[in-house]
Amino acid sequence: QVSGISGSLLAHIAEPRYRDFYQMKAILQVCHLSGVILVFLAALHHNAALRVGESLVEKMAGSWNVTGEQSVVQCEDITTSGKRVLLLSVTAPYHGSTSILQLMMSSPDVSNLCSYGENWQCDGMPIMRDEEGWSDDIDDWHGWQKPLQHFSTYWNLSSPVLLEKSPNLIHAIEDSVKELSSIELPELMRTAGVEGLELAYIITWRPPCLSPLSSHSYERLEHGSDEWIHHEELFYKQLVDAHKLLLEMGVPTLLINVADTLWRQDETLKRVQDFLPCVSGLGFDYMPEMGKDIFHGNHWKLESTLKSFGESVDPVDCCGYDVVTTECLDVSKWPPLEHALSRSSFIELISYLHSHS
């Protein structure tokens, strides 16, 4: 009887909507944990056990998206529950975090730190440097109590989602997750009716052949191709380790390929909206307004909408990038790439990021 139930469940999971490996793995883990219940019910009635098992599958499928990443829980009702989503956007420096912020700016439901007015690309790190004399390296920070206190001055605390995007946040993920899960909120937050935070992450990565789009890549290349390869591989490893750790810790996490914000915008928009169902009005055709969304001291880099920029740049001509396969195909566009792709460790990291975004 138990064997029959297991077979029926596997057939149920094999439906197209459950065919992603990581989603099936998560579902099967829960089914394994619920094995005692299924075996007990099997002794009573085969169909009863099957119905319970199918219910478990449906519930798991409802909380995981197609790449195996957990969705933000109860995000639609988060403000009425007294909570806010603390959304931390991380990536390697100069690898695309600003494009994610510009997308998020298009929604009235996301608040950022641009209003501080003197923080490069609206990052939170400069605020802590100016207000507390802290280092730009998050490893030198002294917990999240002070950052939340200062950031709350510039966030719109009535917004469902509070965003911070400093790239260096990637260096202290485990400590941040543990502390933020039970942190005492600052007075400003409590006065605004905020009773708790739901932590979520967006991790952004850039395929190596898109390096020609960044002037910083050329600066790095001046020190030799080995220097560029070393830093790119280090960045990729940090992102992969962060993604694995966040999923292991059960933190809602979305991994985004920067190329998709330029040339697969419809699909990317759907992924972000599925990940953050409490965020409305997102669009790639939004241009931040000076004096309202951004300020001179932010030194905002993007000079057009993401939609118009994506339309103005041919992915093959600029970068040898294939939008259909979402892979780098023509390595001649970026000289160090052929050498980098001869390293198995480099390829493994890229494959992981590619398969989860």
Tab-separated table of N, CA and C in Angstrom, residues 92-93 95 170 206 220 230-240 349 353:
chain	number	residue	atom	x	y	z
A	92	ALA	N	27.961	41.849	-6.912
A	92	ALA	CA	29.327	42.349	-6.898
A	92	ALA	C	29.304	43.828	-7.274
A	93	PRO	N	30.277	44.613	-6.811
A	93	PRO	CA	30.318	46.036	-7.164
A	93	PRO	C	30.342	46.233	-8.677
A	95	HIS	N	28.094	45.568	-10.919
A	95	HIS	CA	27.612	44.418	-11.677
A	95	HIS	C	26.086	44.392	-11.827
A	170	ILE	N	26.793	41.392	0.804
A	170	ILE	CA	26.993	39.969	0.541
A	170	ILE	C	28.007	39.340	1.495
A	206	ARG	N	26.019	39.095	-13.364
A	206	ARG	CA	26.226	39.518	-14.745
A	206	ARG	C	27.025	38.472	-15.512
A	220	ARG	N	39.713	47.203	-14.874
A	220	ARG	CA	40.280	45.989	-14.286
A	220	ARG	C	41.197	45.288	-15.294
A	230	HIS	N	40.384	36.563	-12.127
A	230	HIS	CA	40.441	36.278	-10.683
A	230	HIS	C	39.282	36.958	-9.955
A	231	HIS	N	39.056	38.229	-10.248
A	231	HIS	CA	38.005	38.960	-9.541
A	231	HIS	C	36.615	38.487	-9.955
A	232	GLU	N	36.417	38.208	-11.241
A	232	GLU	CA	35.098	37.725	-11.670
A	232	GLU	C	34.773	36.381	-11.027
A	233	GLU	N	35.741	35.486	-10.985
A	233	GLU	CA	35.515	34.175	-10.377
A	233	GLU	C	35.248	34.314	-8.877
A	234	LEU	N	35.963	35.226	-8.236
A	234	LEU	CA	35.724	35.474	-6.807
A	234	LEU	C	34.311	36.002	-6.585
A	235	PHE	N	33.885	36.934	-7.429
A	235	PHE	CA	32.533	37.489	-7.304
A	235	PHE	C	31.478	36.393	-7.506
A	236	TYR	N	31.668	35.571	-8.535
A	236	TYR	CA	30.703	34.505	-8.806
A	236	TYR	C	30.610	33.526	-7.635
A	237	LYS	N	31.764	33.203	-7.066
A	237	LYS	CA	31.757	32.269	-5.929
A	237	LYS	C	31.002	32.866	-4.738
A	238	GLN	N	31.197	34.152	-4.487
A	238	GLN	CA	30.478	34.812	-3.402
A	238	GLN	C	28.969	34.754	-3.631
A	239	LEU	N	28.553	34.975	-4.869
A	239	LEU	CA	27.130	34.962	-5.187
A	239	LEU	C	26.542	33.557	-5.054
A	240	VAL	N	27.265	32.572	-5.558
A	240	VAL	CA	26.799	31.180	-5.455
A	240	VAL	C	26.705	30.764	-3.997
A	349	LEU	N	30.670	27.679	-11.736
A	349	LEU	CA	29.981	28.800	-11.076
A	349	LEU	C	28.963	29.436	-12.006
A	353	LEU	N	24.737	29.705	-11.559
A	353	LEU	CA	23.988	30.961	-11.623
A	353	LEU	C	22.995	30.949	-12.772
